[in-house]
Every structure is written in structure tokens, then in C-alpha cells.
Short mmCIF file of C-alpha atoms in Angstrom, two decimals:
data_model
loop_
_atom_site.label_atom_id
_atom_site.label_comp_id
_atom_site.label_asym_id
_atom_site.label_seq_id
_atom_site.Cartn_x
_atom_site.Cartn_y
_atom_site.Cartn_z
CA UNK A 4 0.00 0.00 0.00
CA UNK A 5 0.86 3.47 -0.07
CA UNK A 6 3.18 5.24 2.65
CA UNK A 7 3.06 8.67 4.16
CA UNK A 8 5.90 9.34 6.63
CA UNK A 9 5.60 11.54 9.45
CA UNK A 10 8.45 13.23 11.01
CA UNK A 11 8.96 13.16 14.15
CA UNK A 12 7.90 10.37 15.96
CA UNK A 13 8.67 11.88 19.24
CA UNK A 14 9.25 15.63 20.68
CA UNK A 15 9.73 16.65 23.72
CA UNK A 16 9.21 20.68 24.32
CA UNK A 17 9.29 23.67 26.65
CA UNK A 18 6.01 25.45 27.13
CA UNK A 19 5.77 28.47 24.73
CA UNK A 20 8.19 27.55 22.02
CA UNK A 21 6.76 26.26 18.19
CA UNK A 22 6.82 22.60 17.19
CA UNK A 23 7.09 21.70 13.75
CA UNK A 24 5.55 17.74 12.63
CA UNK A 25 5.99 16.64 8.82
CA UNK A 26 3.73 14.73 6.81
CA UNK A 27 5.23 13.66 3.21
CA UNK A 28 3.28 10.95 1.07
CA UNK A 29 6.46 8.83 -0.16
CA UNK A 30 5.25 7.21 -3.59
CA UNK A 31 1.78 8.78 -4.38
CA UNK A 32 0.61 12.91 -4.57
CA UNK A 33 -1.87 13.71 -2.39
CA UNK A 34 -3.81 17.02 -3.18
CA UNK A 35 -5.44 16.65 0.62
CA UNK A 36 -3.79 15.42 3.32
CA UNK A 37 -5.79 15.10 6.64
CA UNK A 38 -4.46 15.69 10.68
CA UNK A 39 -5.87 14.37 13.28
CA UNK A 40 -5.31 14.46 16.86
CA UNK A 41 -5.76 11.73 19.63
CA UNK A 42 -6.24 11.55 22.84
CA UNK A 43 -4.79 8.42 25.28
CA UNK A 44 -7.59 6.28 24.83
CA UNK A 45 -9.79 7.81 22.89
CA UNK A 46 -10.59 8.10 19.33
CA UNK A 47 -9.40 10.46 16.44
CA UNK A 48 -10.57 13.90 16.05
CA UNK A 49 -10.51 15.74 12.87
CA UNK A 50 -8.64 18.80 13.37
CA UNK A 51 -7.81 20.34 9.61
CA UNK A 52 -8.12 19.47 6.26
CA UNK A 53 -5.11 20.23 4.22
CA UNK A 54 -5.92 21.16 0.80
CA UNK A 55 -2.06 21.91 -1.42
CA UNK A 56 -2.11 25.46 -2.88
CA UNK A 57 -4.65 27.09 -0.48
CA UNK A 58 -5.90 27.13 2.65
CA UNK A 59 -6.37 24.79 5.09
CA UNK A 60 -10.14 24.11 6.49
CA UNK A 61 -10.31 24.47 10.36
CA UNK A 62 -12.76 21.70 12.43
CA UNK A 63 -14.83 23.69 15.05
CA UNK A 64 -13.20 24.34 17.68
CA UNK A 65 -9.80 23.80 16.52
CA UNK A 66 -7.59 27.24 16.71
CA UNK A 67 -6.24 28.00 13.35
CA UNK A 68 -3.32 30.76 14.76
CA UNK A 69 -2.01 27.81 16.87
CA UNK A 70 -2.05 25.04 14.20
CA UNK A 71 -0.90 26.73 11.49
CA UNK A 72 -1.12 24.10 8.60
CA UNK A 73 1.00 24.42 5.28
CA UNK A 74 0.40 21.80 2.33
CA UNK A 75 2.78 23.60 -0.41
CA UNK A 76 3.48 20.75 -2.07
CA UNK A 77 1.86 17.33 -3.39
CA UNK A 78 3.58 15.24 -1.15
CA UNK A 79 4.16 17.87 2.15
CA UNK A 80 1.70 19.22 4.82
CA UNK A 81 3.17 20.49 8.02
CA UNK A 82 1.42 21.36 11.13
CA UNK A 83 3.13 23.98 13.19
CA UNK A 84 2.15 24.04 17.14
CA UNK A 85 2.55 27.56 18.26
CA UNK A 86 3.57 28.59 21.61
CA UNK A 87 3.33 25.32 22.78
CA UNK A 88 1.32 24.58 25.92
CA UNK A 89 1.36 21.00 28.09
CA UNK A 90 -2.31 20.57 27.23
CA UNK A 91 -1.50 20.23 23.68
CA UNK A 92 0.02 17.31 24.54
CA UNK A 93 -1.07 14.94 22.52
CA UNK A 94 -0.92 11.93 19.48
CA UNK A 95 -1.15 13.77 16.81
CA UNK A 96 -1.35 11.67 13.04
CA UNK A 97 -1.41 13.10 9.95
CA UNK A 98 -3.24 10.85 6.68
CA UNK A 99 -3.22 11.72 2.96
CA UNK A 100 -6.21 11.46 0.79
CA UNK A 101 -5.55 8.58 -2.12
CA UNK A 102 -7.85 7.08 -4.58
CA UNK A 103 -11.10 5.32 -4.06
CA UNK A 104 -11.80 6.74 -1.49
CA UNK A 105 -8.47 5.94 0.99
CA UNK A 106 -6.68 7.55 3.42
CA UNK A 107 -3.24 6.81 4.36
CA UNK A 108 -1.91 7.59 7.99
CA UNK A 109 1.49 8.17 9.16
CA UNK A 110 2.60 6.86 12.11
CA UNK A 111 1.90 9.43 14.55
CA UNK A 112 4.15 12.72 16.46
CA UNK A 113 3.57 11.99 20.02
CA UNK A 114 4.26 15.54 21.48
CA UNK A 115 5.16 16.28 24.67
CA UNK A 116 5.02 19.54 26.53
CA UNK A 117 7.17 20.46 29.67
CA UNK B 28 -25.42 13.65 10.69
CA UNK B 29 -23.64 10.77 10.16
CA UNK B 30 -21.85 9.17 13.12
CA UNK B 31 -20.53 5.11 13.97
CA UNK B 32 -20.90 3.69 17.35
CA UNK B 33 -18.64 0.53 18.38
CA UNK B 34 -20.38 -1.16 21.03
CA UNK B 35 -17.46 -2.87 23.69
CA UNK B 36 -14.25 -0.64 24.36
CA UNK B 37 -12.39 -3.84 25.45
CA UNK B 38 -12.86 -7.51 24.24
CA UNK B 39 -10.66 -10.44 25.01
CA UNK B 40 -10.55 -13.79 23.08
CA UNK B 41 -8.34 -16.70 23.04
CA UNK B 42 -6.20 -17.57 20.17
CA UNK B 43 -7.94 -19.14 17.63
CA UNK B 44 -10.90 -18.46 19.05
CA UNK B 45 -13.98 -16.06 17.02
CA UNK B 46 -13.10 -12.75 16.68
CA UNK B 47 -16.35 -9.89 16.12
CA UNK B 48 -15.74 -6.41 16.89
CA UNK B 49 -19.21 -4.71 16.78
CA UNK B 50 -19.84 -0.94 14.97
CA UNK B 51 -23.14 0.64 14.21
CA UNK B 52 -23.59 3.71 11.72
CA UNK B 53 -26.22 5.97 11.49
CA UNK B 54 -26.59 7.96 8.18
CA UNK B 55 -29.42 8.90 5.91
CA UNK B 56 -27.67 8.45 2.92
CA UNK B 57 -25.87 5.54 1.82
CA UNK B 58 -22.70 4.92 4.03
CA UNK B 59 -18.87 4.17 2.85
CA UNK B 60 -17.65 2.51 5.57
CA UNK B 61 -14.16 1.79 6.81
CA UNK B 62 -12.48 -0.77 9.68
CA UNK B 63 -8.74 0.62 10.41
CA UNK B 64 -6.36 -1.14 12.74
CA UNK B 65 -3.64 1.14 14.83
CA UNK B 66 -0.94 -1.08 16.83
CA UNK B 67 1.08 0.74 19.93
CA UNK B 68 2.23 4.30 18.83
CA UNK B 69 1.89 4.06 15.56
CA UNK B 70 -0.80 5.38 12.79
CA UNK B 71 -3.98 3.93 11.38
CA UNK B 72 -3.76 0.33 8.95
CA UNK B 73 -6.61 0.04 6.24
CA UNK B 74 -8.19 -3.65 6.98
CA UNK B 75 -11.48 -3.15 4.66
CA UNK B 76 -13.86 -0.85 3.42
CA UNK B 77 -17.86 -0.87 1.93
CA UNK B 78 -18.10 1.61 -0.93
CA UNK B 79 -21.62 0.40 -1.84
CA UNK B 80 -20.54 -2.99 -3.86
CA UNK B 81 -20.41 -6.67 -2.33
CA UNK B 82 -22.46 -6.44 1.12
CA UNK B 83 -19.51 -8.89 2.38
CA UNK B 84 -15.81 -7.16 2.57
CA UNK B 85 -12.81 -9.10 2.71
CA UNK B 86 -9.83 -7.10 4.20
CA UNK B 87 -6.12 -8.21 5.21
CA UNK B 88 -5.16 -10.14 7.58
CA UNK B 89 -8.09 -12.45 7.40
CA UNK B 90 -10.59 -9.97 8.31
CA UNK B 91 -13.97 -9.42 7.42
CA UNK B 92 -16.85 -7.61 7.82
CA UNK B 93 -20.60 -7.16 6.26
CA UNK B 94 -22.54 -4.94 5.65
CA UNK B 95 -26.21 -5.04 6.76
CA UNK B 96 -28.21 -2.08 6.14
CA UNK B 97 -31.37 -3.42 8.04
CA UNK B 98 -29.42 -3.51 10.78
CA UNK B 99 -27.13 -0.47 10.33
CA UNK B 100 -24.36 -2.62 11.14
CA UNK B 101 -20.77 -3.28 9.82
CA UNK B 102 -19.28 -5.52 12.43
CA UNK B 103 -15.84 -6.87 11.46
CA UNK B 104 -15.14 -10.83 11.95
CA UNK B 105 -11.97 -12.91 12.25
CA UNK B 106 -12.46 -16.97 12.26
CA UNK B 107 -9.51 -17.66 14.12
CA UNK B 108 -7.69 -15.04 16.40
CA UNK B 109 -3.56 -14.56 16.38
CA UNK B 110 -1.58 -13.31 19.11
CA UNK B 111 -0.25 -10.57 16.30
CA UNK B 112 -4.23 -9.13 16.01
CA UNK B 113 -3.98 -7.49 19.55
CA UNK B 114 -4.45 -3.99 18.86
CA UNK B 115 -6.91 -1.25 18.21
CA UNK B 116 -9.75 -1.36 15.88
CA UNK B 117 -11.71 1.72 14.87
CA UNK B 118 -14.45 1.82 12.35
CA UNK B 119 -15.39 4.85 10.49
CA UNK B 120 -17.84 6.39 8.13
CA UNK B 121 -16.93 8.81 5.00
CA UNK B 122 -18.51 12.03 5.22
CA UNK B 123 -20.86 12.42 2.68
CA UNK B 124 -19.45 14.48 -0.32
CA UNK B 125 -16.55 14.71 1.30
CA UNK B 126 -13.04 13.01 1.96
CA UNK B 127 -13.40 13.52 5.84
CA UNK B 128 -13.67 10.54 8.21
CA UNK B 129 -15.63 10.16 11.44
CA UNK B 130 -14.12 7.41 14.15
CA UNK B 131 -15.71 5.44 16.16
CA UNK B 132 -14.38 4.99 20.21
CA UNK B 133 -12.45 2.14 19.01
CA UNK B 134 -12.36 -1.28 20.74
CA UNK B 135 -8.87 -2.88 21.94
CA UNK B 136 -8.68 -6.49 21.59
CA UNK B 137 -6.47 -8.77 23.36
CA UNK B 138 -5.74 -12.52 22.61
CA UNK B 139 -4.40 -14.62 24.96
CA UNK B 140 -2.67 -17.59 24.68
#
């Protein structure tokens, strides 16, 4: 199947600095790539829908100036944690829209927050 | 709205024994339907989907699930449970005219010896 990559796996941060996670779809362009955040235990939420060239689409609720999505490419979306916080501690995976209907996930950017 | 419910957080089964994790949709228009399997710290594995076709999906790994629209059920089925299926299931539901996915609560399943 296809692969997306996600970059890093792990990071560990102080409160109020930026984090930077990486989504790349390896062998397939993906004109929407998904993120998703997840709480221990608990299911995925939809956070953003990454469309390449132009803006990303916000869930309720989800703060656009701290998640600031980027999809410039057909194979890159990056979500950018602003001035980090420990409550946005979290799982956060990233997918990419495929064909019939698909989505590929990475593996997940388990971020910590000191 | 559309929304999937999976009935059981937590079931346990011997190996080789019957595997059925349950999920329940609710959507007034035709569903596409999706069963993904996430191990320890990692992302989300496609086992099967229903796009409308065959009412019975095959997916990897020996899994299985059908589709039964009188019963607004796609529960997913295993004959014979492996030690390597421990892990989470989540079943989801496409969004209708759209690419977005809606999870279920997810059940963990755990196989013992």
C-alpha cells in the first residue's frame, strides 16, 4: 500500500516555544492530506483538512493561529504548534487522501510539553 | 449527521478463538464505511472498506466484515484469532461528499494464549 511518513515520531518541548511535525506521502501525490489528533484512549478527532495550494479548512473548535497548517506541495503538509502549551500534549497523526476513497496515515508525532 | 458507534471498548478472546468487533452507523444516505487497525504508537492500517458494492468485505489479515443495512451494522469478523491481532480497531464512516472521516471509540482487543 501506499506510505506517508511523518516526522517526528517523538518531541519533547518547553512550554511556549513552536513545534514543527511533517507529513510527506512517499510514492503517491496527495492534493489533501488530513491531521488528526488523539487523545490516550480515545478516538481520532478531525482537526484540519489540508488542501495543497490554499488554505487549510479548520474543524470547530480547533484554533487556526495555533495550528498553522502548510500543504505547499503534493507530497508535504506540516502542522506547526505555536507557543506550545502541556495541554496540547497529545498523538497527533497526519493521513493523505488517495484514490477510491483511501486515506493513508502516518505513524503518529507523540508531542510532549514540559 | 452521520456518526458510527462501536459497542465494547475492550474484548478479550483466546487464540484461535472467534473474533467480532461490533460498529453501528447511522446515516441517511448511503454509508462508505471503513475498519482501520492502529498497533502501539503508531498510525492507522486500512483492513477493509464498503463503498456500496459486495455487502460482504474481505480485508487483510483475514478480516472481514458485512454490511447489513437493516441492521445499520458493519461488524468486522476474524475466524480464528492470532496473538499478532492485539491492537486497536476503529471503524469509520466517510462524510458524505466529502473526503473527511468520522471514528468510532475504538475497541482494543487482546488474545491470549
Amino acid at each position: 500500500g501506499a506510505v506517508v511518513s511523518q516526522h517526528p515520531s517523538r518531541v519533547i518541548c518547553k512550554s511556549g516555544t513552536s513545534v514543527k511535525i511533517e507529513c510527506r506521502s512517499l510514492d503517491f501525490q496527495a492534493t489533501t492530506m488530513f491531521w488528526y489528533r488523539q487523545f490516550p484512549k480515545q478516538s481520532l478527532m478531525l482537526m484540519a483538512t489540508s488542501n495543497e495550494g490554499s488554505k487549510a479548512t479548520y474543524e470547530q473548535g480547533v484554533e487556526k493561529d495555533k495550528f498553522l497548517i502548510n500543504h505547499a506541495s503534493l507530497t508535504l503538509s506540516t502542522l506547526t504548534v505555536t507557543s506550545a502549551h502541556p495541554e496540547d500534549s497529545s498523538f497527533y497523526i497526519c493521513s493523505a487522501g488517495a484514490a477510491k476513497n483511501i486515506q493513508y496515515f502516518g505513524a503518529g508525532t507523540r508531542l510532549s510539553v514540559l | 449527521a452521520q456518526s458510527v458507534t462501536q459497542l465494547g471498548s475492550h474484548v478479550s478472546v483466546s487464540e484461535g478463538a472467534l473474533v467480532l468487533l461490533r460498529c453501528n452507523y447511522s446515516s441517511s444516505v448511503p454509508p462508505y464505511l471503513f475498519w482501520y487497525v492502529q498497533y502501539p504508537n503508531q498510525g492507522l492500517q486500512l483492513l477493509l472498506k464498503y463503498t456500496s458494492a459486495a455487502t460482504l468485505v474481505k480485508g487483510i489479515n483475514g478480516f472481514e466484515a458485512e454490511f447489513k443495512k437493516s441492521e445499520t451494522s458493519f461488524h468486522l469478523t476474524k475466524p480464528s484469532a492470532h496473538m499478532s491481532d492485539a491492537a486497536e480497531y476503529f471503524c469509520a464512516v466517510r462524510i458524505y461528499n466529502t473526503d473527511k472521516l468520522i471514528f468510532g471509540t475504538g475497541t482494543r482487543l487482546q488474545v491470549f494464549p
